[in-house]
PDB file of C-alpha atoms in Angstrom:
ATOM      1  CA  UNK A 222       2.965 -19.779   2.091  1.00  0.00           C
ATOM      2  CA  UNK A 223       5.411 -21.324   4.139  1.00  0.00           C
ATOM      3  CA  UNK A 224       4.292 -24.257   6.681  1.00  0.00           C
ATOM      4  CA  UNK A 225       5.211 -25.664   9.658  1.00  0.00           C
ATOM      5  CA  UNK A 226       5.564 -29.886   9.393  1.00  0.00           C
ATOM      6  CA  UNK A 227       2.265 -30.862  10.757  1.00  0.00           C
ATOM      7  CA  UNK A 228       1.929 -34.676  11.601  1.00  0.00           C
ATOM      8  CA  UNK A 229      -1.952 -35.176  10.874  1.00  0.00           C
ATOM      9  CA  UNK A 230      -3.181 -37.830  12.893  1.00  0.00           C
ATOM     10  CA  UNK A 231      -3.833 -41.179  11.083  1.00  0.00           C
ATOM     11  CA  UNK A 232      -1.031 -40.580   9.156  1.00  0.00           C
ATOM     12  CA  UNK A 233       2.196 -42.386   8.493  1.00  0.00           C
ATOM     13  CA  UNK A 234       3.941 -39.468   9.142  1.00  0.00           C
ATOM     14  CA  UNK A 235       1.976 -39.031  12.399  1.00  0.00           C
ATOM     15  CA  UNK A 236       3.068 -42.556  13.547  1.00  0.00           C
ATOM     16  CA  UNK A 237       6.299 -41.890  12.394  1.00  0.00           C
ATOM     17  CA  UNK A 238       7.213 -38.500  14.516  1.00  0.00           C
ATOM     18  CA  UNK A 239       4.699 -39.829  17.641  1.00  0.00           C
ATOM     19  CA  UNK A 240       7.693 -39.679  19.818  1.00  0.00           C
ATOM     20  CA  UNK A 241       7.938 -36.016  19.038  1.00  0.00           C
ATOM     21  CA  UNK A 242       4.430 -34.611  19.711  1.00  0.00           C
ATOM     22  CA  UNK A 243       4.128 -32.421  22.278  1.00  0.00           C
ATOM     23  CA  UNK A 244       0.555 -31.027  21.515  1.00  0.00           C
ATOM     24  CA  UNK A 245      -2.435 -32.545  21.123  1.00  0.00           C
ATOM     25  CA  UNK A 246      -5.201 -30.367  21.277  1.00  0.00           C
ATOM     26  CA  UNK A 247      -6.124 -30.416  17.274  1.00  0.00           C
ATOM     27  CA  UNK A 248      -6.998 -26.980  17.481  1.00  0.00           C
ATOM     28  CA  UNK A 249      -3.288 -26.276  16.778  1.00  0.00           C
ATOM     29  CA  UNK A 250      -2.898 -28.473  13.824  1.00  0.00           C
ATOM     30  CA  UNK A 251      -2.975 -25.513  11.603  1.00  0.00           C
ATOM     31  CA  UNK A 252       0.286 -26.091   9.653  1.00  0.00           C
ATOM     32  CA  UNK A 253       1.612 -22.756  11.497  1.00  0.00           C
ATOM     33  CA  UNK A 254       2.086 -24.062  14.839  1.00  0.00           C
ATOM     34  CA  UNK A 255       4.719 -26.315  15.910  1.00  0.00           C
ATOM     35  CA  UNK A 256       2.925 -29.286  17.673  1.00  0.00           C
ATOM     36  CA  UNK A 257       6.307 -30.984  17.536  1.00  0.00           C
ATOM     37  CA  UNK A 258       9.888 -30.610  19.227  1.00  0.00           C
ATOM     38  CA  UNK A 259      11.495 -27.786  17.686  1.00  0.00           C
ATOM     39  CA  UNK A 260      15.468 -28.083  17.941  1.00  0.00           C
ATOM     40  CA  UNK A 261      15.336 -23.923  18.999  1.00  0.00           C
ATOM     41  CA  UNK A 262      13.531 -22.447  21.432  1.00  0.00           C
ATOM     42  CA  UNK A 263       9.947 -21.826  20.821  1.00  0.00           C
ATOM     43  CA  UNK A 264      10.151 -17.938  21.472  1.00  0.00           C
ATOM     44  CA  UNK A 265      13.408 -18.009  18.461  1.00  0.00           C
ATOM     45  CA  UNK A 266      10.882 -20.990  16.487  1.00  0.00           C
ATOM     46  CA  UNK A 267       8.388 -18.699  15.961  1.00  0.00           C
ATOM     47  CA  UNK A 268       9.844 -15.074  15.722  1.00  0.00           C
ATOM     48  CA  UNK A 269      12.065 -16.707  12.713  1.00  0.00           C
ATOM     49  CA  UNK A 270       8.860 -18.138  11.451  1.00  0.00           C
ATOM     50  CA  UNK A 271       7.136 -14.927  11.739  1.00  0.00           C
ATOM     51  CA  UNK A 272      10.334 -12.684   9.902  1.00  0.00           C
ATOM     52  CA  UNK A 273      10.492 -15.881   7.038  1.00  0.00           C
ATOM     53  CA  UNK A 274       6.442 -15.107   6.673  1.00  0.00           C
ATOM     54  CA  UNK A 275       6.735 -11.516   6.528  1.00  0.00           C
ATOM     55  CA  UNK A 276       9.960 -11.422   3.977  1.00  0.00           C
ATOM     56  CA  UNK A 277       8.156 -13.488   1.813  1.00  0.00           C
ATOM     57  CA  UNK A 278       5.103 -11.056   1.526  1.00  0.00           C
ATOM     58  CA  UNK A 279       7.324  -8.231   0.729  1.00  0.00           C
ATOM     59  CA  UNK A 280       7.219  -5.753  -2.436  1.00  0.00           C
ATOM     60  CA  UNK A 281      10.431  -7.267  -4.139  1.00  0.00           C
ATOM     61  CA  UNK A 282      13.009  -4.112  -4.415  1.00  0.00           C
ATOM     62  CA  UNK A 283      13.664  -2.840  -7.646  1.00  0.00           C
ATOM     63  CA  UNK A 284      17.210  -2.742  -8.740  1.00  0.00           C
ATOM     64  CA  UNK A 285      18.938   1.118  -9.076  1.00  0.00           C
TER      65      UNK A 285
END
């Protein structure tokens, strides 16, 4: 399963990355949303995060 970094409140990580939240609403604390800055666009974020998900729950191909 891949995740997305997820800064739980009360956490040092949390206080560390503060700056950076830009959600919330804890109902998106579900290590698959970014509640953080994301250094791409959010559309590009999560249609890379969607392809990464999907190639990773493919049938591996078997050699010729």
């Amino acid at each position: 399963m891949i995740s997305v970094l997820t800064p739980i409140p009360g956490t040092p990580l949390y206080k560390t990355m503060g700056k950076d939240i830009i959600i919330d609403d804890l109902d998106y604390y579900t290590f698959t949303n970014a509640v953080t800055k994301t250094k791409m666009p959010a559309h590009d974020f999560y249609h890379r995060y969607a392809d990464l998900t999907k190639r990773l729950h493919e049938k591996p191909h078997k050699p010729h």
